[in-house]
Every structure is written in C-alpha cells, then in structure tokens.
XYZ file of C-alpha atoms in Angstrom:
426
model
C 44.839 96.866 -69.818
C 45.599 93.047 -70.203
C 47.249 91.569 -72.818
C 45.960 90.386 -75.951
C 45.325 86.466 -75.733
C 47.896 84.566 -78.121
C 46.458 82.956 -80.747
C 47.171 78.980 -80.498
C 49.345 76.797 -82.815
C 47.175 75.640 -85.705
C 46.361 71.977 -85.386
C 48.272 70.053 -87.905
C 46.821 69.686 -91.509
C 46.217 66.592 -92.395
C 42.747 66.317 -94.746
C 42.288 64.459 -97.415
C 44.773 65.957 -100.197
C 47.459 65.618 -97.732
C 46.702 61.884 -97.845
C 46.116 61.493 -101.563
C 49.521 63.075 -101.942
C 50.821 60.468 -99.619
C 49.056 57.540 -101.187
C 49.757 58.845 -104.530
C 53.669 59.285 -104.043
C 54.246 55.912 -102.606
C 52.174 53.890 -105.500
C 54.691 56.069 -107.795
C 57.707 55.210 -105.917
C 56.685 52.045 -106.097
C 55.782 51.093 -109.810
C 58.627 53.027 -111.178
C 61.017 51.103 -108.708
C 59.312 47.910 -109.908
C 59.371 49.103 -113.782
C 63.188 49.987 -113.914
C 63.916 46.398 -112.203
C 61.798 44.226 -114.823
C 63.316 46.710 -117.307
C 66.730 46.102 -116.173
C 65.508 42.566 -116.089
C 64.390 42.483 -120.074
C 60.794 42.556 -119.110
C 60.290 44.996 -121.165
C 59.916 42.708 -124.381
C 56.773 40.763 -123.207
C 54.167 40.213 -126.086
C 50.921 41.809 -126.094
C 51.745 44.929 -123.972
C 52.276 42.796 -121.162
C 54.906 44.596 -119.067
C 52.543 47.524 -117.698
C 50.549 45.128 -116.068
C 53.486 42.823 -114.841
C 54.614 45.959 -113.031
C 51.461 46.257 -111.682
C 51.202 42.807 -110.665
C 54.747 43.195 -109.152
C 53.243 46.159 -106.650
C 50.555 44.323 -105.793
C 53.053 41.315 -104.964
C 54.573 43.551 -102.957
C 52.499 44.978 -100.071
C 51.368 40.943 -99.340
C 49.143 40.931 -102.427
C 47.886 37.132 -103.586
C 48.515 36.315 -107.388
C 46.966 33.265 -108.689
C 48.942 31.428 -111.607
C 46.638 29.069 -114.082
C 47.656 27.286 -117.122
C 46.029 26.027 -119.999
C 47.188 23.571 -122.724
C 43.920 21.742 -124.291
C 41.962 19.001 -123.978
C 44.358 16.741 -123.404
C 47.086 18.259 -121.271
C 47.766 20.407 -118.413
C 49.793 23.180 -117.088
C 50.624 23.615 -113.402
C 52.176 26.706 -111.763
C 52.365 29.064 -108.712
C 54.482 31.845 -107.223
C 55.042 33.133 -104.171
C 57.839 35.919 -103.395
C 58.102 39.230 -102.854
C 60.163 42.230 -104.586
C 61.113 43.650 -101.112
C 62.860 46.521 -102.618
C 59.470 47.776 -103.951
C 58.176 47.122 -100.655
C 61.022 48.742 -98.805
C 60.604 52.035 -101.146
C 56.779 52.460 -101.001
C 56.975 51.831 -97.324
C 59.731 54.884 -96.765
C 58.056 57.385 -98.776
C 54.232 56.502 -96.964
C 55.798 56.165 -93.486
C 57.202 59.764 -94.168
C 53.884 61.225 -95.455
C 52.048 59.820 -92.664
C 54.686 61.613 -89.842
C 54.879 65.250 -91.959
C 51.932 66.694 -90.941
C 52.707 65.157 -87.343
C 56.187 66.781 -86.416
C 56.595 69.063 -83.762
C 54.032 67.961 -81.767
C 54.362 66.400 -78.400
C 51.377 64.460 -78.029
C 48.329 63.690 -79.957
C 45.164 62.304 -79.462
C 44.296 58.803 -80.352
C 41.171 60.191 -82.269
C 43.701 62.112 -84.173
C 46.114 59.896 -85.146
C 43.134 57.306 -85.976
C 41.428 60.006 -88.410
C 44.652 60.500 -90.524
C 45.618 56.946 -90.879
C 41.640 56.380 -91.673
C 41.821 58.904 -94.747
C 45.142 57.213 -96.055
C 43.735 54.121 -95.761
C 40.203 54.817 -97.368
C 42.548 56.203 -100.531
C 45.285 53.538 -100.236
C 41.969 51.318 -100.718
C 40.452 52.307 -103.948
C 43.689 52.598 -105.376
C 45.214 49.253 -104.362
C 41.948 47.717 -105.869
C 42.172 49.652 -108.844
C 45.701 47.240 -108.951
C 43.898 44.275 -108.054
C 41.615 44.350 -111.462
C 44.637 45.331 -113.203
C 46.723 42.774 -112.416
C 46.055 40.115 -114.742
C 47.548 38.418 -118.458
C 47.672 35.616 -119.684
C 50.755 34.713 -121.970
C 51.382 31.342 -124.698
C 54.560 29.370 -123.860
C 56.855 29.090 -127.071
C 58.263 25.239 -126.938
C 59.952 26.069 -130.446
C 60.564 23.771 -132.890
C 60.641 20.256 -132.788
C 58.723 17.287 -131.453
C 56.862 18.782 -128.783
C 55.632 21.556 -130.465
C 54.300 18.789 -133.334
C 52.004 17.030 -130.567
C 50.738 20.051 -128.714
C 49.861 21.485 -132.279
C 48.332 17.874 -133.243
C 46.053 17.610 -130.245
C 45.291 21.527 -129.976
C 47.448 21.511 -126.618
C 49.166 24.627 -127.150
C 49.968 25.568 -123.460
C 49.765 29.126 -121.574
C 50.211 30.281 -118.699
C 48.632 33.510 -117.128
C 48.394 35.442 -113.611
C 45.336 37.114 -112.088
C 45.116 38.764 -108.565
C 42.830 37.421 -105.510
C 40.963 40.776 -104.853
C 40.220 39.929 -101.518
C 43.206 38.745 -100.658
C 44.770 41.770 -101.745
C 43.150 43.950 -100.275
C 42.731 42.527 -97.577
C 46.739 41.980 -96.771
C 47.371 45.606 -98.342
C 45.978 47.208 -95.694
C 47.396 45.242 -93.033
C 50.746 46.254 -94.625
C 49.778 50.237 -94.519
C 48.244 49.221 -91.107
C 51.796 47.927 -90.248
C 53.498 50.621 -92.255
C 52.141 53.347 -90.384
C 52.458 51.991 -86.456
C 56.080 50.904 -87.744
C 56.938 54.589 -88.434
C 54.869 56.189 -85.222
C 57.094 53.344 -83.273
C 60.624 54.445 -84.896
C 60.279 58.304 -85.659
C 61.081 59.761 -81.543
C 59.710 63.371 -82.677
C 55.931 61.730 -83.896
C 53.160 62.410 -81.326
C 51.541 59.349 -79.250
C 48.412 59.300 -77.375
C 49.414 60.347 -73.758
C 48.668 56.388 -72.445
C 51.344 55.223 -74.764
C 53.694 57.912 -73.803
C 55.564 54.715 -72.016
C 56.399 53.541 -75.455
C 58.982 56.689 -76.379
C 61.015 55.339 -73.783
C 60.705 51.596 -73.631
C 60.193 50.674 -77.140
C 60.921 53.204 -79.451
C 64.450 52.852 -78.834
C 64.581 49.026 -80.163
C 62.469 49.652 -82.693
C 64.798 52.454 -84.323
C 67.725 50.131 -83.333
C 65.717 47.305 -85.547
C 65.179 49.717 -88.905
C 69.085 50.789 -88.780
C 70.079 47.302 -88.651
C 67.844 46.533 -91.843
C 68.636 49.425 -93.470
C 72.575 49.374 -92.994
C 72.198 45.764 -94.470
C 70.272 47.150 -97.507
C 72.970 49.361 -97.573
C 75.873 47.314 -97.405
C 74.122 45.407 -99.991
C 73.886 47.511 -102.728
C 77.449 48.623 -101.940
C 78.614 45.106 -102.314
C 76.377 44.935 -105.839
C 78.009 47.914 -107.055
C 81.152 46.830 -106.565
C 80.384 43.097 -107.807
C 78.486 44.587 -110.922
C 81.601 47.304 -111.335
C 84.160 43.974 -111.400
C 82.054 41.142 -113.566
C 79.864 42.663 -115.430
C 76.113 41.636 -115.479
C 74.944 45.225 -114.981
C 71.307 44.682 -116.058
C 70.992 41.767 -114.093
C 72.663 43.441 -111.312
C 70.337 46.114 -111.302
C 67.695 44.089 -111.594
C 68.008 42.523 -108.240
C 68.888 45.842 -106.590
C 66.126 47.587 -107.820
C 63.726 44.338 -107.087
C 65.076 42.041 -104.216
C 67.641 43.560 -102.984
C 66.703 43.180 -98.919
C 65.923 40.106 -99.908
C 69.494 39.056 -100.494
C 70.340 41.619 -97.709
C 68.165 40.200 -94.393
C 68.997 36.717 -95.257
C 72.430 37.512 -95.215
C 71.566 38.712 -92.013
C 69.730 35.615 -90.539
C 72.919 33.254 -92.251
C 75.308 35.206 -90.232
C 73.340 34.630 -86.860
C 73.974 30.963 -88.134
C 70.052 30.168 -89.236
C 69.729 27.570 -91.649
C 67.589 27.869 -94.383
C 66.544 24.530 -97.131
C 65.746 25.228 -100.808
C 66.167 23.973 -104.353
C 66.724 25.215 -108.061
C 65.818 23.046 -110.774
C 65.162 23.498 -114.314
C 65.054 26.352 -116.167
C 64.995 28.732 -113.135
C 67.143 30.554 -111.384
C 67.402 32.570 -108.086
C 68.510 36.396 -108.620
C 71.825 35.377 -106.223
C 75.175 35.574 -105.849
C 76.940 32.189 -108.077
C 77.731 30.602 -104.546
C 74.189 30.543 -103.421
C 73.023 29.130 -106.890
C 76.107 26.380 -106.681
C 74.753 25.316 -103.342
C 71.235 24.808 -104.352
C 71.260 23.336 -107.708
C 71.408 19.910 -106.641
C 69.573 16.786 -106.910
C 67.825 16.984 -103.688
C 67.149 19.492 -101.099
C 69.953 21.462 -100.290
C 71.206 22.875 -96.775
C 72.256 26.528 -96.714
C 73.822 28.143 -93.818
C 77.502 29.247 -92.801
C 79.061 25.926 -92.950
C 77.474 25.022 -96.810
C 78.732 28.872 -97.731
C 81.706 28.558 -96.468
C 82.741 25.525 -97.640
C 82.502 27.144 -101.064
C 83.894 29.951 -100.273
C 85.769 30.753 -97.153
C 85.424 34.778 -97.454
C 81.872 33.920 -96.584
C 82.802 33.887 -92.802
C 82.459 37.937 -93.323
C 78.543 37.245 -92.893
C 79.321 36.538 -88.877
C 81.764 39.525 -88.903
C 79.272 41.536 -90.322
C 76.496 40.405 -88.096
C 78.647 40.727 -84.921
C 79.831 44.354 -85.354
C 76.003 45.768 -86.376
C 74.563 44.014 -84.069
C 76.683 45.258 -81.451
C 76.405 49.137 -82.772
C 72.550 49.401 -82.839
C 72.914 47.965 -79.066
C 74.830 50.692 -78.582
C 72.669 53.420 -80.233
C 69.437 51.578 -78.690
C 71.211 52.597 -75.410
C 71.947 55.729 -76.328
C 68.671 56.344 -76.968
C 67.163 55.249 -74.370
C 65.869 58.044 -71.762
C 65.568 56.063 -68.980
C 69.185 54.544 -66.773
C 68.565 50.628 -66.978
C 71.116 48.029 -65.727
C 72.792 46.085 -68.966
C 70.408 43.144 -69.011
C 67.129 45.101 -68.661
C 68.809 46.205 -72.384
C 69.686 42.913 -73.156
C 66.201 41.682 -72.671
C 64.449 44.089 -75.102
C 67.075 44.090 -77.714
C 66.425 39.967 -77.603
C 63.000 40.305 -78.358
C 62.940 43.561 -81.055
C 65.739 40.942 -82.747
C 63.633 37.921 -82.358
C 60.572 40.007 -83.596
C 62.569 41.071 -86.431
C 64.263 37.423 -87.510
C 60.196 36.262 -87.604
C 59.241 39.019 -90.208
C 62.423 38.413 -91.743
C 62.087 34.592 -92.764
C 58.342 35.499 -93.374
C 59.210 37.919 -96.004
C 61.996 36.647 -97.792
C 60.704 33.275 -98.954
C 60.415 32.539 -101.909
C 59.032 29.376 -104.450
C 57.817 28.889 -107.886
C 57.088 26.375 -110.059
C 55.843 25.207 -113.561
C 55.167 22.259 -115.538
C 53.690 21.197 -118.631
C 52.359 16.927 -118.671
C 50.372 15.763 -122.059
C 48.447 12.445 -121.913
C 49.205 11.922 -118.542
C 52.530 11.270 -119.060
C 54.616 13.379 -116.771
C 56.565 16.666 -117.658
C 57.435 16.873 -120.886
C 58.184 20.273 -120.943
C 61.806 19.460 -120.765
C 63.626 22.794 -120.300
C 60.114 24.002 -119.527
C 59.619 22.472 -116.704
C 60.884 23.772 -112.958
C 60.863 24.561 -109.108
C 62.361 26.697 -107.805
C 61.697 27.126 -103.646
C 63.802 28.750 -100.321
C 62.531 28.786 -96.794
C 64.114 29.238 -93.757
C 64.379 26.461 -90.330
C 62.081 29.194 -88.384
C 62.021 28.359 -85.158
C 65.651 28.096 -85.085
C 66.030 31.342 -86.868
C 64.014 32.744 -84.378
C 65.722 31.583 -81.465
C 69.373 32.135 -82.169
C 68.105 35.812 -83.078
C 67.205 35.757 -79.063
C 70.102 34.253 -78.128
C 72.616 37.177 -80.215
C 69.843 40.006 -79.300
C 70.852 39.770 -76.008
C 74.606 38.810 -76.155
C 74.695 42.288 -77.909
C 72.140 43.998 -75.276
C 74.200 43.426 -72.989
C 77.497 44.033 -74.453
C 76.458 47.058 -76.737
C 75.212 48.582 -73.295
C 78.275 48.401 -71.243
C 80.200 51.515 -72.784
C 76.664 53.460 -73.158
C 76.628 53.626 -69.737
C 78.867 56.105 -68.567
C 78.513 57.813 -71.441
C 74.919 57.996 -70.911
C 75.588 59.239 -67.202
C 78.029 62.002 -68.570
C 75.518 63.851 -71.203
C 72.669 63.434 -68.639
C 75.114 65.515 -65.857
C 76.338 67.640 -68.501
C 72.944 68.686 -69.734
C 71.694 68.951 -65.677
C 74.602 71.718 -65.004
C 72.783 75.142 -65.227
C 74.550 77.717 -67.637
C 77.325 80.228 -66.032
C-alpha cells in the first residue's frame, strides 16, 4: 500500500480582520504617540476641547496629510498663516507597527505570488482608507487669538476685528498622499525584511537590493537611536523634561536625519522670527534667530560650538558599519566598487527623502487697515530647508567612499563563512 499523501502547508491567513488589526494598531500607535507629545508639549490646555482633534490633525500631518490654515479678524483686517512639517516620530511609529503587520502573516514563506502579495496590501489599504478619511473630516478647529490687554485689543474690539485662526484638512489631498505613504510603507518593509516572500521575477531583488535597503533603515534607526540617547541625557542634565519629551515623542528623526545630512556636510538655510521657536537644541536656535537668512551646516555649528565636529565622527563610523553589514549581507561575491556603487545610490536615495521630510515652515500674521503686522509678538515665520541638490550629491559621494571601504574587511570574511558552511559535516 502507498503512503498517505501529506497534507500541504496552509496558505498564509491574511483576510480582512488580519488587516483591520493591522490598520487599527498602527492608527493607535500613532495618536497615542502624537497625544503624549502635545501633552508633554502643554497641548493639553487648548479651549473648546480642542486637543483631541489637534492629535488628530497631527496623524493626519503625519503620513503626508495637507492641513489648510485660515484666519479671520473682521471686516477690516486680516489674518495670514500656513504650516507645513511633519511629526516624524508619529510617522516613524505608525510605519513600524504597519510594516510588521503587513510581513506576519508572510514569514516563512519563500516565495509568493504577485496576486498574493497585491490582495493583502489591497485589503489594508481599502481599511487604511475609510479610516484615514474618517481623520480627514475630523481634523478641523478653529481657535480666537488672545492679544490681551492693551491697545490692540481696544481697536480689534472697536472695529469687530477680533482675529482667529483655525486648521481644516484637504480631503483629497490626504488621502490621496496617505496611501502613497502605506503604498511606500509596505514595499519599504517587503524591500528590508530578507525572510518576506517576493514574486519569483523579483527574486533578483533579495540579493541586489535588499541588502542596501536594510543597510539604509539601520542607519536611520541607529540615528533615532542615538538621538533619544543624547535627549535623555540632555533632559537628565538641564532640565526641560516636558519639552524634551515633547520633541522625542514628536520630531525626534527630525532632529536625528538632519543631523545626519549636517555631518555629510549638507547645508541647509532657515529662519526663526517672532514668537516661534524650533523644537532644537539652543545652538541650532542661536544660529537661526537672526535678521536675515541664516546658513546652517558644520562650519556655522561649529563655530558655536566646537563639540559639534562629533556630527562627522558620527556620520563616518555608521556609515562605514552599515557598509559593512550591507556586505555581509549580501549573497552574492562582488568586487568592492560593485558595493560602492549601490551603497552610493541607497544613500543618495535616502538623503532625497531625508531633506523632503524634514522641512519644516510656518507662519502667522495679523495686519488691520492695511497697515502691516501689528500683531507684535503675534506675528512670525518660522522656515528650514535644506540646499538639495547638494545634499544629494555629497550623500553619493560618502555612499561610496564607505562602499568601498566598509567592503574591504567583508571580504574575506565573507569567503570564510561561505567555505565554512560548504564543508560537509564529519
């Protein structure tokens, strides 16, 4: 008698409450990461019940989300205002905990089929939908502007000129950018996780750019890292907690990634004025409260403080162990520049989202009559963006100095585990 057929592995589950489990845990991650930061921030005292839908407006903000600022003050005067930034440690979190959702149900498979992998990003995506519009309608308040006491409040009261200010979210917009960040989201982790199944024509990819593309999330990470350990410590020594925890728990990889760029010498142009502030370290305040538009890069941070060199020690030694581990992980024996050449672009690649995400601006201003801004401590700007193209190219330039370099001892180590795991077993 033969014997009885085996049963095959069950196909992995991955229906629809495995998705709204996914969807659901992110948006959670995501507006109790933003609510602790505005609470840490004193958010938490807005009039009118305010601060629920500032955290939701803060989520929204931060999967690419559009907010549109408007401002009222009468007949006979006029607000202006806009914002643009986003709370990359709510992004960072929301992104983790979907990423991982969307590879569960895939691990331990070898190879899936595109169909597949398109149906269970298609259900997360359908749910990641309705609820990111549900955040869209949500997302709006409007809030007065207390000018106190004195001779602007007299006139605004005379002529009815009161002024607010208020927030509401471009629905289409939104929507439209929050699924090209779960689109994102989701190739991201298929590209960086080496156990998650690809379609077999992009079995090529596990061996020529998975490896870069885990090399590129370590590098962010370990700066997000190194980050909050350097907040700690700064909070632990000066005081400031609630502010401190505030920007960890809100822009943390903000601070982190342009610390990054800075170290590969990018220069980045920006300005504080008025009642505004940047959530930075004092130095990076110092440099760009001034008249005009300031210049920050090694040389301006330096020149305040010399221990800011560490940036380009810190860059340099990274760099040169994700090389290393990109290497490492690569299957495939490839001469030193062949490494070179991919880490260059996966760091180039990286710099561009990088100066993308972590710009920042606002602005406000109140003007009665005509007659300029007479909001006094009111009025403000408040803007950062980076030299791109020259961000862009020096992260080339240091991608494959470190290729190349991080290589060279991967090499013979490389050749050693591949003999040692050739050699059959006594």
């Amino acid at each position: 008698m033969s014997a009885p057929p085996v049963p095959a592995r069950p196909a992995a589950r991955h229906g629809w409450v495995r998705a709204l489990v996914t969807v659901l845990a992110g948006l959670v991650v995501m507006l109790v990461t933003a609510a602790l930061g505005l609470w840490a921030a004193g958010a938490a005292d807005l009039p009118d019940g305010a601060f629920a839908r500032v955290v939701t407006a803060t989520v929204v903000t931060a999967v690419g989300g559009t907010l549109e600022l408007s401002g009222d003050a009468g007949a006979l005067a006029r607000t202006r205002a806009g914002l643009t930034v986003m709370p990359l440690s709510v992004t960072l979190a929301g992104a983790l905990v979907i990423g991982a959702g969307f590879l569960r149900p895939l691990r331990h498979r070898a190879v899936a089929s595109a169909g597949e992998l398109a149906g269970w990003a298609a259900r997360l995506a359908v749910l990641w939908l309705l609820a990111l519009t549900g955040l869209a309608f949500a997302a709006r308040q409007t809030f007065a502007v207390d000018l106190g006491d004195g001779t602007l409040d007299d006139l605004t009261g005379l002529f009815d000129a009161a002024p607010t200010v208020g927030f509401t979210t471009n629905v289409p917009l939104t929507v439209l950018f929050g699924l090209l960040w779960l689109a994102g989201v989701l190739v991201l982790a298929l590209l960086v996780a080496s156990g998650a199944p690809l379609p077999g024509r992009l079995l090529r990819c596990h061996a020529s750019v998975r490896p870069a593309a885990h090399a590129m999330v370590v590098l962010l990470l370990a700066y997000v890292a190194l980050g909050l350990v350097v907040a700690l410590v700064s909070a632990a020594n000066r005081g400031h907690g609630g502010d401190t925890f505030a920007v960890i728990l809100l822009g943390l990889p903000n601070l982190a990634w342009l610390a990054l760029t800075l170290g590969q010498g990018a220069t980045w142009h920006g300005r504080v004025d008025g009642p505004f502030g940047l959530p930075v370290p004092h130095v990076l305040d110092e440099i760009l409260r001034t008249p005009g538009i300031a210049t920050l890069n090694l040389r301006t941070l330096t020149a305040y403080d010399s221990r800011m060199w560490w940036l380009l020690v810190t860059d340099v030694v990274l760099l040169l162990a994700v090389a290393f581990l990109m290497a490492m992980r690569t299957p495939d024996r490839l001469p030193a520049w062949r490494h070179a050449v991919r880490l260059a672009v996966a760091l180039a690649l990286t710099v561009l989202m990088v100066c993308l995400l972590c710009r920042m601006s606002a602005h406000y201003g109140l003007s009665l009559l005509g007659i300029g801004d007479l909001g006094g401590g009111l009025s403000g700007e408040v803007f950062l963006r980076p030299r791109l193209w020259q961000a862009v190219g020096l992260g080339a330039l240091w991608g494959l100095a470190a290729g190349f370099l991080g290589a060279l001892p991967a090499r013979p180590l490389h050749r050693r585990g591949r003999i040692g795991a050739s050699e059959p077993e006594p």
